[in-house]
Tab-separated table of C-alpha atoms and ligand atoms in Angstrom:
chain	number	residue	atom	x	y	z
V	14	MET	CA	58.706	45.590	-15.658
V	15	SER	CA	59.961	42.603	-13.744
V	16	LYS	CA	58.892	39.095	-14.593
V	17	SER	CA	57.469	36.785	-11.904
V	18	LYS	CA	60.139	34.576	-10.382
V	19	ASN	CA	57.897	31.540	-10.724
V	20	PRO	CA	55.370	31.986	-13.556
V	21	GLY	CA	54.110	28.391	-13.075
V	22	ALA	CA	52.781	29.172	-9.581
V	23	ALA	CA	49.886	31.308	-10.833
V	24	VAL	CA	48.808	28.540	-13.217
V	25	ASP	CA	48.857	25.962	-10.403
V	26	ARG	CA	46.742	28.138	-8.105
V	27	ALA	CA	43.960	28.280	-10.700
V	28	ARG	CA	43.724	24.504	-10.914
V	29	PRO	CA	40.764	22.970	-9.011
V	30	VAL	CA	41.893	20.766	-6.160
V	31	ASP	CA	39.752	17.724	-6.933
V	32	HIS	CA	39.767	14.070	-5.833
V	33	GLN	CA	39.869	15.129	-2.196
V	34	LYS	CA	39.004	12.640	0.530
V	35	ALA	CA	38.532	12.842	4.285
V	36	HIS	CA	36.599	11.174	7.087
V	37	GLU	CA	32.865	11.897	7.453
V	38	ILE	CA	32.094	14.784	9.763
V	39	GLN	CA	29.052	12.993	11.226
V	40	ALA	CA	28.335	9.270	11.158
V	41	PHE	CA	24.856	8.081	10.154
V	42	GLY	CA	22.818	7.387	13.275
V	43	HIS	CA	24.827	9.863	15.344
V	44	LEU	CA	22.953	12.891	16.602
V	45	SER	CA	24.563	16.317	16.427
V	46	ARG	CA	22.945	18.220	19.298
V	47	LEU	CA	21.418	21.600	18.537
V	48	PRO	CA	20.134	24.134	21.077
V	49	ASN	CA	16.480	23.408	20.277
V	50	ALA	CA	15.273	22.600	23.811
V	51	LEU	CA	14.511	18.975	22.897
V	52	SER	CA	16.084	16.126	24.837
V	53	GLU	CA	18.528	13.869	23.002
V	54	ASN	CA	16.181	10.897	23.297
V	55	VAL	CA	13.226	12.786	21.845
V	56	ALA	CA	15.276	14.148	18.933
V	57	ARG	CA	16.782	10.714	18.279
V	58	GLN	CA	13.350	9.027	18.193
V	59	SER	CA	11.965	11.691	15.849
V	60	VAL	CA	14.971	11.370	13.517
V	61	GLU	CA	14.558	7.591	13.391
V	62	ASN	CA	10.819	7.847	12.661
V	63	LEU	CA	11.286	10.596	10.085
V	64	ASN	CA	13.950	8.602	8.232
V	65	GLN	CA	11.498	5.694	7.935
V	66	VAL	CA	8.733	7.891	6.562
V	67	LEU	CA	11.318	9.630	4.345
V	68	ALA	CA	12.378	6.318	2.752
V	69	ASP	CA	8.733	5.411	2.161
V	70	THR	CA	7.889	8.865	0.775
V	71	ILE	CA	10.829	8.753	-1.654
V	72	THR	CA	9.606	5.326	-2.776
V	73	LEU	CA	6.019	6.528	-3.259
V	74	ARG	CA	7.292	9.621	-5.098
V	75	ASP	CA	9.270	7.423	-7.487
V	76	LEU	CA	6.324	5.053	-7.915
V	77	TYR	CA	4.301	8.055	-9.142
V	78	LYS	CA	6.986	8.922	-11.715
V	79	LYS	CA	7.211	5.306	-12.874
V	80	HIS	CA	3.424	5.283	-13.393
V	81	HIS	CA	3.506	8.745	-15.010
V	82	TRP	CA	5.822	7.308	-17.660
V	83	GLN	CA	4.313	3.859	-18.041
V	84	VAL	CA	0.536	4.482	-17.813
V	85	ALA	CA	-1.514	3.120	-20.756
V	86	GLY	CA	-5.087	3.150	-22.017
V	87	PRO	CA	-8.051	5.512	-22.522
V	88	THR	CA	-7.287	7.496	-19.339
V	89	PHE	CA	-3.649	7.941	-20.334
V	90	TYR	CA	-3.657	11.722	-20.548
V	91	GLN	CA	-5.433	12.564	-17.288
V	92	LEU	CA	-3.512	9.979	-15.286
V	93	HIS	CA	-0.222	10.974	-16.918
V	94	LEU	CA	-0.815	14.513	-15.618
V	95	LEU	CA	-2.263	13.517	-12.227
V	96	PHE	CA	0.582	11.116	-11.453
V	97	ASP	CA	3.122	13.845	-12.193
V	98	LYS	CA	1.255	16.355	-10.000
V	99	HIS	CA	1.346	13.900	-7.113
V	100	TYR	CA	5.031	13.193	-7.839
V	101	GLU	CA	5.793	16.910	-7.444
V	102	GLU	CA	3.811	17.135	-4.190
V	103	GLN	CA	5.576	14.051	-2.790
V	104	ASN	CA	8.892	15.565	-3.856
V	105	GLU	CA	8.087	18.653	-1.760
V	106	LEU	CA	7.349	16.366	1.191
V	107	VAL	CA	10.682	14.570	0.707
V	108	ASP	CA	12.534	17.865	1.055
V	109	THR	CA	10.451	18.958	4.045
V	110	ILE	CA	11.028	15.666	5.912
V	111	ALA	CA	14.750	15.527	5.072
V	112	GLU	CA	15.323	19.091	6.255
V	113	ARG	CA	13.389	18.413	9.462
V	114	ILE	CA	15.749	15.483	10.141
V	115	GLN	CA	18.781	17.732	9.609
V	116	SER	CA	17.284	20.446	11.801
V	117	LEU	CA	16.904	17.904	14.608
V	118	GLY	CA	20.641	17.169	14.350
V	119	GLY	CA	20.190	13.892	12.499
V	120	ILE	CA	21.227	12.743	9.044
V	121	SER	CA	18.580	12.200	6.397
V	122	LEU	CA	18.711	9.195	4.097
V	123	ALA	CA	19.418	10.372	0.574
V	124	MET	CA	20.659	7.790	-1.884
V	125	ALA	CA	18.552	5.217	-3.752
V	126	ALA	CA	20.373	2.167	-2.408
V	127	ASP	CA	19.925	3.310	1.199
V	128	VAL	CA	16.265	4.136	0.557
V	129	ALA	CA	15.703	0.688	-1.005
V	130	GLU	CA	17.120	-0.956	2.115
V	131	ALA	CA	14.945	1.080	4.467
V	132	THR	CA	11.533	1.281	2.791
V	133	ILE	CA	8.707	-1.053	3.772
V	134	ILE	CA	6.819	-0.445	0.505
V	135	LEU	CA	6.908	-3.468	-1.778
V	136	ARG	CA	9.204	-3.226	-4.806
V	137	PRO	CA	7.167	-3.033	-8.044
V	138	PRO	CA	8.170	-4.980	-11.164
V	139	LYS	CA	10.314	-3.199	-13.764
V	140	GLY	CA	7.686	-3.811	-16.461
V	141	ARG	CA	4.427	-1.954	-17.201
V	142	GLU	CA	1.192	-2.743	-15.400
V	143	GLU	CA	-2.485	-2.050	-16.101
V	144	VAL	CA	-4.036	1.119	-14.651
V	145	PRO	CA	-6.071	-0.645	-11.914
V	146	VAL	CA	-2.910	-2.421	-10.751
V	147	GLN	CA	-0.880	0.797	-10.826
V	148	ILE	CA	-3.547	2.558	-8.755
V	149	SER	CA	-3.888	-0.323	-6.283
V	150	ARG	CA	-0.126	-0.238	-5.785
V	151	LEU	CA	-0.207	3.533	-5.138
V	152	LEU	CA	-3.118	3.249	-2.697
V	153	HIS	CA	-1.367	0.514	-0.737
V	154	ALA	CA	1.783	2.661	-0.474
V	155	HIS	CA	-0.295	5.649	0.700
V	156	GLU	CA	-1.933	3.482	3.347
V	157	ILE	CA	1.425	2.268	4.682
V	158	ILE	CA	2.629	5.876	4.958
V	159	LEU	CA	-0.584	7.147	6.551
V	160	GLU	CA	-0.586	4.392	9.126
V	161	GLU	CA	3.005	4.978	10.212
V	162	ALA	CA	2.705	8.781	10.022
V	163	ARG	CA	-0.322	8.834	12.351
V	164	SER	CA	1.423	6.720	14.945
V	165	MET	CA	4.639	8.789	14.613
V	166	ALA	CA	2.602	12.006	14.959
V	167	ARG	CA	1.032	10.749	18.202
V	168	GLN	CA	4.464	9.764	19.515
V	169	ALA	CA	5.922	13.195	18.627
V	170	ALA	CA	3.014	14.982	20.345
V	171	GLU	CA	3.347	12.868	23.495
V	172	SER	CA	7.100	13.512	23.690
V	173	GLY	CA	6.758	17.275	23.134
V	174	ASP	CA	8.254	17.428	19.617
V	175	ASP	CA	5.499	19.700	18.309
V	176	GLY	CA	7.414	20.671	15.157
V	177	THR	CA	7.643	17.068	14.016
V	178	ASN	CA	4.012	16.449	14.955
V	179	ASP	CA	2.928	19.494	12.934
V	180	LEU	CA	4.952	18.414	9.887
V	181	LEU	CA	3.501	14.907	10.005
V	182	VAL	CA	-0.102	16.080	10.450
V	183	SER	CA	-0.272	19.318	8.455
V	184	ASP	CA	2.005	18.359	5.568
V	185	LEU	CA	2.397	14.609	5.283
V	186	ILE	CA	-0.955	13.212	6.450
V	187	ARG	CA	-3.117	15.843	4.786
V	188	THR	CA	-1.272	15.599	1.440
V	189	ASN	CA	-1.452	11.813	1.426
V	190	GLU	CA	-5.144	11.756	2.369
V	191	LYS	CA	-5.999	14.131	-0.478
V	192	GLN	CA	-3.956	12.134	-2.995
V	193	VAL	CA	-5.693	8.938	-1.882
V	194	TRP	CA	-9.029	10.547	-2.693
V	195	PHE	CA	-7.966	11.721	-6.156
V	196	VAL	CA	-6.439	8.356	-7.070
V	197	ALA	CA	-9.036	6.050	-5.472
V	198	GLU	CA	-11.931	7.654	-7.372
V	199	HIS	CA	-10.436	6.152	-10.536
V	200	LEU	CA	-11.249	2.680	-9.220
V	201	VAL	CA	-14.968	3.358	-8.777
V	202	ASP	CA	-16.730	1.222	-11.362
V	203	VAL	CA	-19.341	3.649	-12.778
V	204	PRO	CA	-20.565	3.632	-16.396
V	205	LEU	CA	-18.814	6.040	-18.750
V	206	VAL	CA	-21.590	6.642	-21.281
V	207	LYS	CA	-24.781	4.682	-20.520
V	208	ALA	CA	-26.278	4.439	-17.007
V	209	ASP	CA	-26.861	0.964	-15.533
H	17	FE2	FE1	7.017	13.928	-17.659
């Protein structure tokens, strides 16, 4: 049996080739055209709008997780669970919006620093807040998203981007409206034990 001429070569081939670098294949803001029968302008406008609502949805999602962890008081358990449920639903929306952006030939925002730069939702303090303040903060964020999503949905419908319109109306707007209901009812000041 003959020995390999260069036994070291097999060892080298098994080594992962890490620390690789190269130029980006698509610059942020540049549209990669796909054969989807949408004009470049329409796709570009939808990508820009969707990235705004993506940044705001990621922020609202993370606000729910912050409040899931930091909630305090007699309603701790139910709000702890509700906030996490809404976090999961917002997380689904994040993926749906981001993949819509990619399918339009755009590039979705992804990283926290880029999201922080883009969002129009006010940054909350790092510390804990009382339940009514937490809920007010969430409701305000929902309202910002609903307002922009409705106007983006109208724009998408008028320009013929029905897929984006459907996503905004059927997924984003409906989910946010339902979450507003579930959260806002906690700020109705009704007696807990004895009627007024
Ligand atoms: Fe948890």
